Amino acid sequence: PAVADLEELRALARETEIDFDELTRDVNAMLSETETCTVAEVLTRFPASQGVGSVVGLLALAAEQGTVDDDDESLTWRGLDGVTRTAVVSTHRFTGRIS
């Protein structure tokens, strides 16, 4: 068997575990400057470091600690493979500091 490469293992762990601490910091940084912000606005300022994992994490945080509007918004991010992706979802809005 080959010796495991620590950096490859770290990358694999990062791809499979959503970094909610990073996402919380990003959202709260936005909210320190504005009253509300949407997931799309957060992704514009703080690109998805974990690809779709970051997107899913932001949507989950907003669904739990924010609001979901009837309007749609377009989310754009670069996947871990470098390909730009877009999804249209209900607007998820952060309305106050999250934890």
mmCIF file of N, CA and C in Angstrom:
data_model
loop_
_atom_site.group_PDB
_atom_site.id
_atom_site.type_symbol
_atom_site.label_atom_id
_atom_site.label_comp_id
_atom_site.label_asym_id
_atom_site.label_seq_id
_atom_site.Cartn_x
_atom_site.Cartn_y
_atom_site.Cartn_z
ATOM 1 N N PRO A 1 0.823 -1.210 0.000
ATOM 2 C CA PRO A 1 0.000 0.000 0.000
ATOM 3 C C PRO A 1 0.855 1.257 0.000
ATOM 4 N N ALA A 2 0.336 2.295 -0.634
ATOM 5 C CA ALA A 2 1.052 3.569 -0.707
ATOM 6 C C ALA A 2 0.839 4.368 0.572
ATOM 7 N N VAL A 3 1.794 5.213 0.877
ATOM 8 C CA VAL A 3 1.690 6.096 2.031
ATOM 9 C C VAL A 3 0.707 7.209 1.691
ATOM 10 N N ALA A 4 -0.215 7.483 2.602
ATOM 11 C CA ALA A 4 -1.220 8.522 2.374
ATOM 12 C C ALA A 4 -0.564 9.894 2.395
ATOM 13 N N ASP A 5 -0.982 10.736 1.482
ATOM 14 C CA ASP A 5 -0.504 12.114 1.404
ATOM 15 C C ASP A 5 -1.396 12.969 2.297
ATOM 16 N N LEU A 6 -0.809 13.600 3.304
ATOM 17 C CA LEU A 6 -1.580 14.384 4.263
ATOM 18 C C LEU A 6 -2.380 15.495 3.587
ATOM 19 N N GLU A 7 -1.806 16.163 2.605
ATOM 20 C CA GLU A 7 -2.517 17.248 1.921
ATOM 21 C C GLU A 7 -3.720 16.715 1.149
ATOM 22 N N GLU A 8 -3.573 15.550 0.533
ATOM 23 C CA GLU A 8 -4.710 14.946 -0.165
ATOM 24 C C GLU A 8 -5.809 14.574 0.820
ATOM 25 N N LEU A 9 -5.430 14.059 1.986
ATOM 26 C CA LEU A 9 -6.420 13.715 3.010
ATOM 27 C C LEU A 9 -7.125 14.970 3.524
ATOM 28 N N ARG A 10 -6.380 16.046 3.711
ATOM 29 C CA ARG A 10 -7.000 17.309 4.151
ATOM 30 C C ARG A 10 -7.982 17.819 3.107
ATOM 31 N N ALA A 11 -7.590 17.746 1.849
ATOM 32 C CA ALA A 11 -8.475 18.203 0.772
ATOM 33 C C ALA A 11 -9.744 17.358 0.730
ATOM 34 N N LEU A 12 -9.602 16.061 0.898
ATOM 35 C CA LEU A 12 -10.768 15.180 0.908
ATOM 36 C C LEU A 12 -11.685 15.508 2.069
ATOM 37 N N ALA A 13 -11.125 15.731 3.247
ATOM 38 C CA ALA A 13 -11.943 16.082 4.414
ATOM 39 C C ALA A 13 -12.653 17.408 4.182
ATOM 40 N N ARG A 14 -11.959 18.363 3.593
ATOM 41 C CA ARG A 14 -12.551 19.683 3.331
ATOM 42 C C ARG A 14 -13.703 19.574 2.344
ATOM 43 N N GLU A 15 -13.580 18.673 1.378
ATOM 44 C CA GLU A 15 -14.641 18.494 0.392
ATOM 45 C C GLU A 15 -15.881 17.841 1.002
ATOM 46 N N THR A 16 -15.702 17.049 2.032
ATOM 47 C CA THR A 16 -16.828 16.282 2.568
ATOM 48 C C THR A 16 -17.434 16.895 3.817
ATOM 49 N N GLU A 17 -16.751 17.824 4.451
ATOM 50 C CA GLU A 17 -17.271 18.465 5.653
ATOM 51 C C GLU A 17 -17.433 19.959 5.402
ATOM 52 N N ILE A 18 -18.632 20.454 5.621
ATOM 53 C CA ILE A 18 -18.891 21.883 5.400
ATOM 54 C C ILE A 18 -18.283 22.677 6.547
ATOM 55 N N ASP A 19 -17.556 23.716 6.220
ATOM 56 C CA ASP A 19 -16.901 24.566 7.212
ATOM 57 C C ASP A 19 -17.885 25.656 7.658
ATOM 58 N N PHE A 20 -18.754 25.296 8.605
ATOM 59 C CA PHE A 20 -19.767 26.242 9.073
ATOM 60 C C PHE A 20 -19.143 27.417 9.821
ATOM 61 N N ASP A 21 -17.997 27.213 10.460
ATOM 62 C CA ASP A 21 -17.336 28.328 11.141
ATOM 63 C C ASP A 21 -16.952 29.413 10.139
ATOM 64 N N GLU A 22 -16.369 29.013 9.015
ATOM 65 C CA GLU A 22 -15.993 29.972 7.976
ATOM 66 C C GLU A 22 -17.232 30.685 7.421
ATOM 67 N N LEU A 23 -18.272 29.927 7.147
ATOM 68 C CA LEU A 23 -19.491 30.519 6.585
ATOM 69 C C LEU A 23 -20.131 31.496 7.561
ATOM 70 N N THR A 24 -20.152 31.141 8.838
ATOM 71 C CA THR A 24 -20.709 32.028 9.869
ATOM 72 C C THR A 24 -19.915 33.331 9.929
ATOM 73 N N ARG A 25 -18.595 33.230 9.885
ATOM 74 C CA ARG A 25 -17.754 34.446 9.881
ATOM 75 C C ARG A 25 -18.063 35.314 8.665
ATOM 76 N N ASP A 26 -18.203 34.686 7.508
ATOM 77 C CA ASP A 26 -18.482 35.435 6.282
ATOM 78 C C ASP A 26 -19.821 36.169 6.369
ATOM 79 N N VAL A 27 -20.853 35.455 6.807
ATOM 80 C CA VAL A 27 -22.181 36.070 6.922
ATOM 81 C C VAL A 27 -22.148 37.211 7.936
ATOM 82 N N ASN A 28 -21.557 36.978 9.090
ATOM 83 C CA ASN A 28 -21.526 38.017 10.113
ATOM 84 C C ASN A 28 -20.681 39.213 9.684
ATOM 85 N N ALA A 29 -19.657 38.995 8.877
ATOM 86 C CA ALA A 29 -18.880 40.113 8.333
ATOM 87 C C ALA A 29 -19.759 40.966 7.431
ATOM 88 N N MET A 30 -20.566 40.316 6.600
ATOM 89 C CA MET A 30 -21.506 41.059 5.742
ATOM 90 C C MET A 30 -22.501 41.832 6.600
ATOM 91 N N LEU A 31 -23.038 41.164 7.620
ATOM 92 C CA LEU A 31 -24.074 41.791 8.446
ATOM 93 C C LEU A 31 -23.524 42.908 9.335
ATOM 94 N N SER A 32 -22.220 42.993 9.488
ATOM 95 C CA SER A 32 -21.646 44.109 10.243
ATOM 96 C C SER A 32 -21.686 45.384 9.420
ATOM 97 N N GLU A 33 -21.935 45.244 8.107
ATOM 98 C CA GLU A 33 -21.957 46.397 7.208
ATOM 99 C C GLU A 33 -23.336 46.707 6.643
ATOM 100 N N THR A 34 -24.255 45.765 6.754
ATOM 101 C CA THR A 34 -25.583 45.946 6.188
ATOM 102 C C THR A 34 -26.610 45.235 7.068
ATOM 103 N N GLU A 35 -27.848 45.667 6.976
ATOM 104 C CA GLU A 35 -28.895 45.111 7.837
ATOM 105 C C GLU A 35 -29.251 43.670 7.473
ATOM 106 N N THR A 36 -29.325 43.369 6.187
ATOM 107 C CA THR A 36 -29.627 42.020 5.718
ATOM 108 C C THR A 36 -28.739 41.703 4.519
ATOM 109 N N CYS A 37 -28.630 40.418 4.211
ATOM 110 C CA CYS A 37 -27.921 40.007 3.001
ATOM 111 C C CYS A 37 -28.446 38.649 2.567
ATOM 112 N N THR A 38 -28.328 38.379 1.279
ATOM 113 C CA THR A 38 -28.785 37.104 0.747
ATOM 114 C C THR A 38 -27.584 36.172 0.551
ATOM 115 N N VAL A 39 -27.878 34.910 0.340
ATOM 116 C CA VAL A 39 -26.820 33.944 0.054
ATOM 117 C C VAL A 39 -26.038 34.379 -1.185
ATOM 118 N N ALA A 40 -26.722 34.856 -2.219
ATOM 119 C CA ALA A 40 -26.036 35.309 -3.433
ATOM 120 C C ALA A 40 -25.073 36.451 -3.121
ATOM 121 N N GLU A 41 -25.473 37.371 -2.275
ATOM 122 C CA GLU A 41 -24.609 38.489 -1.907
ATOM 123 C C GLU A 41 -23.384 38.005 -1.130
ATOM 124 N N VAL A 42 -23.581 37.043 -0.238
ATOM 125 C CA VAL A 42 -22.448 36.483 0.507
ATOM 126 C C VAL A 42 -21.477 35.814 -0.457
ATOM 127 N N LEU A 43 -22.001 35.037 -1.411
ATOM 128 C CA LEU A 43 -21.139 34.344 -2.373
ATOM 129 C C LEU A 43 -20.393 35.314 -3.289
ATOM 130 N N THR A 44 -20.982 36.461 -3.564
ATOM 131 C CA THR A 44 -20.306 37.464 -4.381
ATOM 132 C C THR A 44 -19.099 38.030 -3.648
ATOM 133 N N ARG A 45 -19.267 38.285 -2.371
ATOM 134 C CA ARG A 45 -18.176 38.868 -1.580
ATOM 135 C C ARG A 45 -17.171 37.824 -1.111
ATOM 136 N N PHE A 46 -17.676 36.647 -0.744
ATOM 137 C CA PHE A 46 -16.827 35.571 -0.232
ATOM 138 C C PHE A 46 -17.036 34.338 -1.112
ATOM 139 N N PRO A 47 -16.205 34.157 -2.125
ATOM 140 C CA PRO A 47 -16.379 33.010 -3.026
ATOM 141 C C PRO A 47 -16.422 31.682 -2.265
ATOM 142 N N ALA A 48 -17.134 30.726 -2.818
ATOM 143 C CA ALA A 48 -17.376 29.418 -2.195
ATOM 144 C C ALA A 48 -16.074 28.625 -2.128
ATOM 145 N N SER A 49 -15.390 28.694 -1.005
ATOM 146 C CA SER A 49 -14.098 28.016 -0.861
ATOM 147 C C SER A 49 -14.232 26.496 -0.919
ATOM 148 N N GLN A 50 -15.425 25.984 -0.637
ATOM 149 C CA GLN A 50 -15.660 24.542 -0.673
ATOM 150 C C GLN A 50 -16.594 24.152 -1.815
ATOM 151 N N GLY A 51 -16.665 24.989 -2.831
ATOM 152 C CA GLY A 51 -17.542 24.685 -3.954
ATOM 153 C C GLY A 51 -18.995 24.574 -3.499
ATOM 154 N N VAL A 52 -19.680 23.563 -3.985
ATOM 155 C CA VAL A 52 -21.095 23.402 -3.667
ATOM 156 C C VAL A 52 -21.308 23.204 -2.163
ATOM 157 N N GLY A 53 -20.310 22.707 -1.448
ATOM 158 C CA GLY A 53 -20.440 22.561 0.005
ATOM 159 C C GLY A 53 -20.688 23.893 0.686
ATOM 160 N N SER A 54 -20.012 24.931 0.243
ATOM 161 C CA SER A 54 -20.236 26.271 0.788
ATOM 162 C C SER A 54 -21.647 26.754 0.479
ATOM 163 N N VAL A 55 -22.101 26.495 -0.730
ATOM 164 C CA VAL A 55 -23.444 26.918 -1.145
ATOM 165 C C VAL A 55 -24.498 26.219 -0.287
ATOM 166 N N VAL A 56 -24.369 24.909 -0.153
ATOM 167 C CA VAL A 56 -25.317 24.144 0.655
ATOM 168 C C VAL A 56 -25.279 24.619 2.105
ATOM 169 N N GLY A 57 -24.094 24.861 2.620
ATOM 170 C CA GLY A 57 -23.967 25.342 3.993
ATOM 171 C C GLY A 57 -24.634 26.685 4.209
ATOM 172 N N LEU A 58 -24.435 27.620 3.286
ATOM 173 C CA LEU A 58 -25.085 28.934 3.405
ATOM 174 C C LEU A 58 -26.601 28.813 3.338
ATOM 175 N N LEU A 59 -27.096 27.985 2.422
ATOM 176 C CA LEU A 59 -28.544 27.789 2.323
ATOM 177 C C LEU A 59 -29.102 27.196 3.607
ATOM 178 N N ALA A 60 -28.390 26.237 4.185
ATOM 179 C CA ALA A 60 -28.844 25.611 5.438
ATOM 180 C C ALA A 60 -28.852 26.622 6.576
ATOM 181 N N LEU A 61 -27.803 27.435 6.682
ATOM 182 C CA LEU A 61 -27.752 28.452 7.734
ATOM 183 C C LEU A 61 -28.885 29.464 7.597
ATOM 184 N N ALA A 62 -29.134 29.908 6.371
ATOM 185 C CA ALA A 62 -30.197 30.889 6.151
ATOM 186 C C ALA A 62 -31.568 30.279 6.433
ATOM 187 N N ALA A 63 -31.765 29.027 6.068
ATOM 188 C CA ALA A 63 -33.050 28.372 6.328
ATOM 189 C C ALA A 63 -33.295 28.234 7.831
ATOM 190 N N GLU A 64 -32.227 28.013 8.596
ATOM 191 C CA GLU A 64 -32.348 27.844 10.045
ATOM 192 C C GLU A 64 -32.393 29.166 10.791
ATOM 193 N N GLN A 65 -31.616 30.143 10.339
ATOM 194 C CA GLN A 65 -31.436 31.364 11.125
ATOM 195 C C GLN A 65 -31.804 32.639 10.389
ATOM 196 N N GLY A 66 -32.430 32.490 9.235
ATOM 197 C CA GLY A 66 -32.818 33.659 8.453
ATOM 198 C C GLY A 66 -34.219 33.477 7.923
ATOM 199 N N THR A 67 -34.433 33.925 6.703
ATOM 200 C CA THR A 67 -35.752 33.800 6.073
ATOM 201 C C THR A 67 -35.583 33.258 4.656
ATOM 202 N N VAL A 68 -36.656 32.690 4.153
ATOM 203 C CA VAL A 68 -36.691 32.236 2.764
ATOM 204 C C VAL A 68 -37.836 32.974 2.097
ATOM 205 N N ASP A 69 -37.515 33.763 1.064
ATOM 206 C CA ASP A 69 -38.507 34.584 0.368
ATOM 207 C C ASP A 69 -39.138 33.818 -0.790
ATOM 208 N N ASP A 70 -40.249 34.355 -1.284
ATOM 209 C CA ASP A 70 -40.901 33.767 -2.454
ATOM 210 C C ASP A 70 -40.147 34.075 -3.742
ATOM 211 N N ASP A 71 -39.373 35.154 -3.753
ATOM 212 C CA ASP A 71 -38.604 35.524 -4.946
ATOM 213 C C ASP A 71 -37.451 34.553 -5.148
ATOM 214 N N ASP A 72 -37.006 34.452 -6.392
ATOM 215 C CA ASP A 72 -35.858 33.605 -6.710
ATOM 216 C C ASP A 72 -34.606 34.457 -6.859
ATOM 217 N N GLU A 73 -33.461 33.825 -6.629
ATOM 218 C CA GLU A 73 -32.183 34.470 -6.910
ATOM 219 C C GLU A 73 -31.250 33.439 -7.519
ATOM 220 N N SER A 74 -30.305 33.939 -8.268
ATOM 221 C CA SER A 74 -29.338 33.083 -8.938
ATOM 222 C C SER A 74 -28.061 33.037 -8.115
ATOM 223 N N LEU A 75 -27.604 31.830 -7.808
ATOM 224 C CA LEU A 75 -26.354 31.640 -7.076
ATOM 225 C C LEU A 75 -25.291 31.180 -8.067
ATOM 226 N N THR A 76 -24.130 31.783 -7.996
ATOM 227 C CA THR A 76 -23.029 31.398 -8.876
ATOM 228 C C THR A 76 -21.806 31.124 -8.019
ATOM 229 N N TRP A 77 -21.127 30.020 -8.326
ATOM 230 C CA TRP A 77 -19.918 29.661 -7.610
ATOM 231 C C TRP A 77 -19.022 28.852 -8.526
ATOM 232 N N ARG A 78 -17.779 28.751 -8.135
ATOM 233 C CA ARG A 78 -16.816 27.931 -8.868
ATOM 234 C C ARG A 78 -16.653 26.639 -8.094
ATOM 235 N N GLY A 79 -16.850 25.530 -8.777
ATOM 236 C CA GLY A 79 -16.687 24.226 -8.150
ATOM 237 C C GLY A 79 -15.230 23.953 -7.841
ATOM 238 N N LEU A 80 -14.988 22.932 -7.037
ATOM 239 C CA LEU A 80 -13.617 22.572 -6.703
ATOM 240 C C LEU A 80 -12.837 22.123 -7.924
ATOM 241 N N ASP A 81 -13.569 21.778 -8.991
ATOM 242 C CA ASP A 81 -12.926 21.403 -10.253
ATOM 243 C C ASP A 81 -12.644 22.611 -11.143
ATOM 244 N N GLY A 82 -12.974 23.823 -10.642
ATOM 245 C CA GLY A 82 -12.708 25.041 -11.395
ATOM 246 C C GLY A 82 -13.807 25.461 -12.344
ATOM 247 N N VAL A 83 -14.862 24.667 -12.459
ATOM 248 C CA VAL A 83 -15.965 24.972 -13.366
ATOM 249 C C VAL A 83 -16.971 25.884 -12.652
ATOM 250 N N THR A 84 -17.379 26.968 -13.322
ATOM 251 C CA THR A 84 -18.385 27.869 -12.760
ATOM 252 C C THR A 84 -19.759 27.235 -12.897
ATOM 253 N N ARG A 85 -20.515 27.298 -11.811
ATOM 254 C CA ARG A 85 -21.854 26.714 -11.786
ATOM 255 C C ARG A 85 -22.844 27.766 -11.314
ATOM 256 N N THR A 86 -24.108 27.563 -11.695
ATOM 257 C CA THR A 86 -25.187 28.472 -11.307
ATOM 258 C C THR A 86 -26.416 27.660 -10.950
ATOM 259 N N ALA A 87 -27.142 28.135 -9.949
ATOM 260 C CA ALA A 87 -28.410 27.512 -9.566
ATOM 261 C C ALA A 87 -29.393 28.623 -9.224
ATOM 262 N N VAL A 88 -30.650 28.426 -9.570
ATOM 263 C CA VAL A 88 -31.707 29.362 -9.199
ATOM 264 C C VAL A 88 -32.464 28.743 -8.029
ATOM 265 N N VAL A 89 -32.538 29.485 -6.930
ATOM 266 C CA VAL A 89 -33.193 29.009 -5.707
ATOM 267 C C VAL A 89 -34.073 30.119 -5.152
ATOM 268 N N SER A 90 -34.939 29.762 -4.225
ATOM 269 C CA SER A 90 -35.674 30.787 -3.484
ATOM 270 C C SER A 90 -34.653 31.650 -2.751
ATOM 271 N N THR A 91 -34.939 32.923 -2.635
ATOM 272 C CA THR A 91 -34.002 33.833 -1.985
ATOM 273 C C THR A 91 -33.917 33.516 -0.497
ATOM 274 N N HIS A 92 -32.728 33.171 -0.063
ATOM 275 C CA HIS A 92 -32.449 32.914 1.348
ATOM 276 C C HIS A 92 -31.740 34.150 1.894
ATOM 277 N N ARG A 93 -32.344 34.748 2.928
ATOM 278 C CA ARG A 93 -31.853 36.025 3.449
ATOM 279 C C ARG A 93 -31.448 35.905 4.921
ATOM 280 N N PHE A 94 -30.301 36.474 5.235
ATOM 281 C CA PHE A 94 -29.857 36.578 6.623
ATOM 282 C C PHE A 94 -30.344 37.919 7.147
ATOM 283 N N THR A 95 -31.027 37.906 8.274
ATOM 284 C CA THR A 95 -31.633 39.134 8.804
ATOM 285 C C THR A 95 -31.019 39.586 10.114
ATOM 286 N N GLY A 96 -30.070 38.853 10.610
ATOM 287 C CA GLY A 96 -29.381 39.210 11.859
ATOM 288 C C GLY A 96 -28.209 38.285 12.051
ATOM 289 N N ARG A 97 -27.328 38.677 12.943
ATOM 290 C CA ARG A 97 -26.140 37.868 13.229
ATOM 291 C C ARG A 97 -26.499 36.421 13.448
ATOM 292 N N ILE A 98 -25.654 35.520 12.941
ATOM 293 C CA ILE A 98 -25.911 34.099 13.125
ATOM 294 C C ILE A 98 -24.852 33.496 14.034
ATOM 295 N N SER A 99 -25.169 32.322 14.540
ATOM 296 C CA SER A 99 -24.193 31.651 15.435
ATOM 297 C C SER A 99 -24.028 30.206 15.031
#
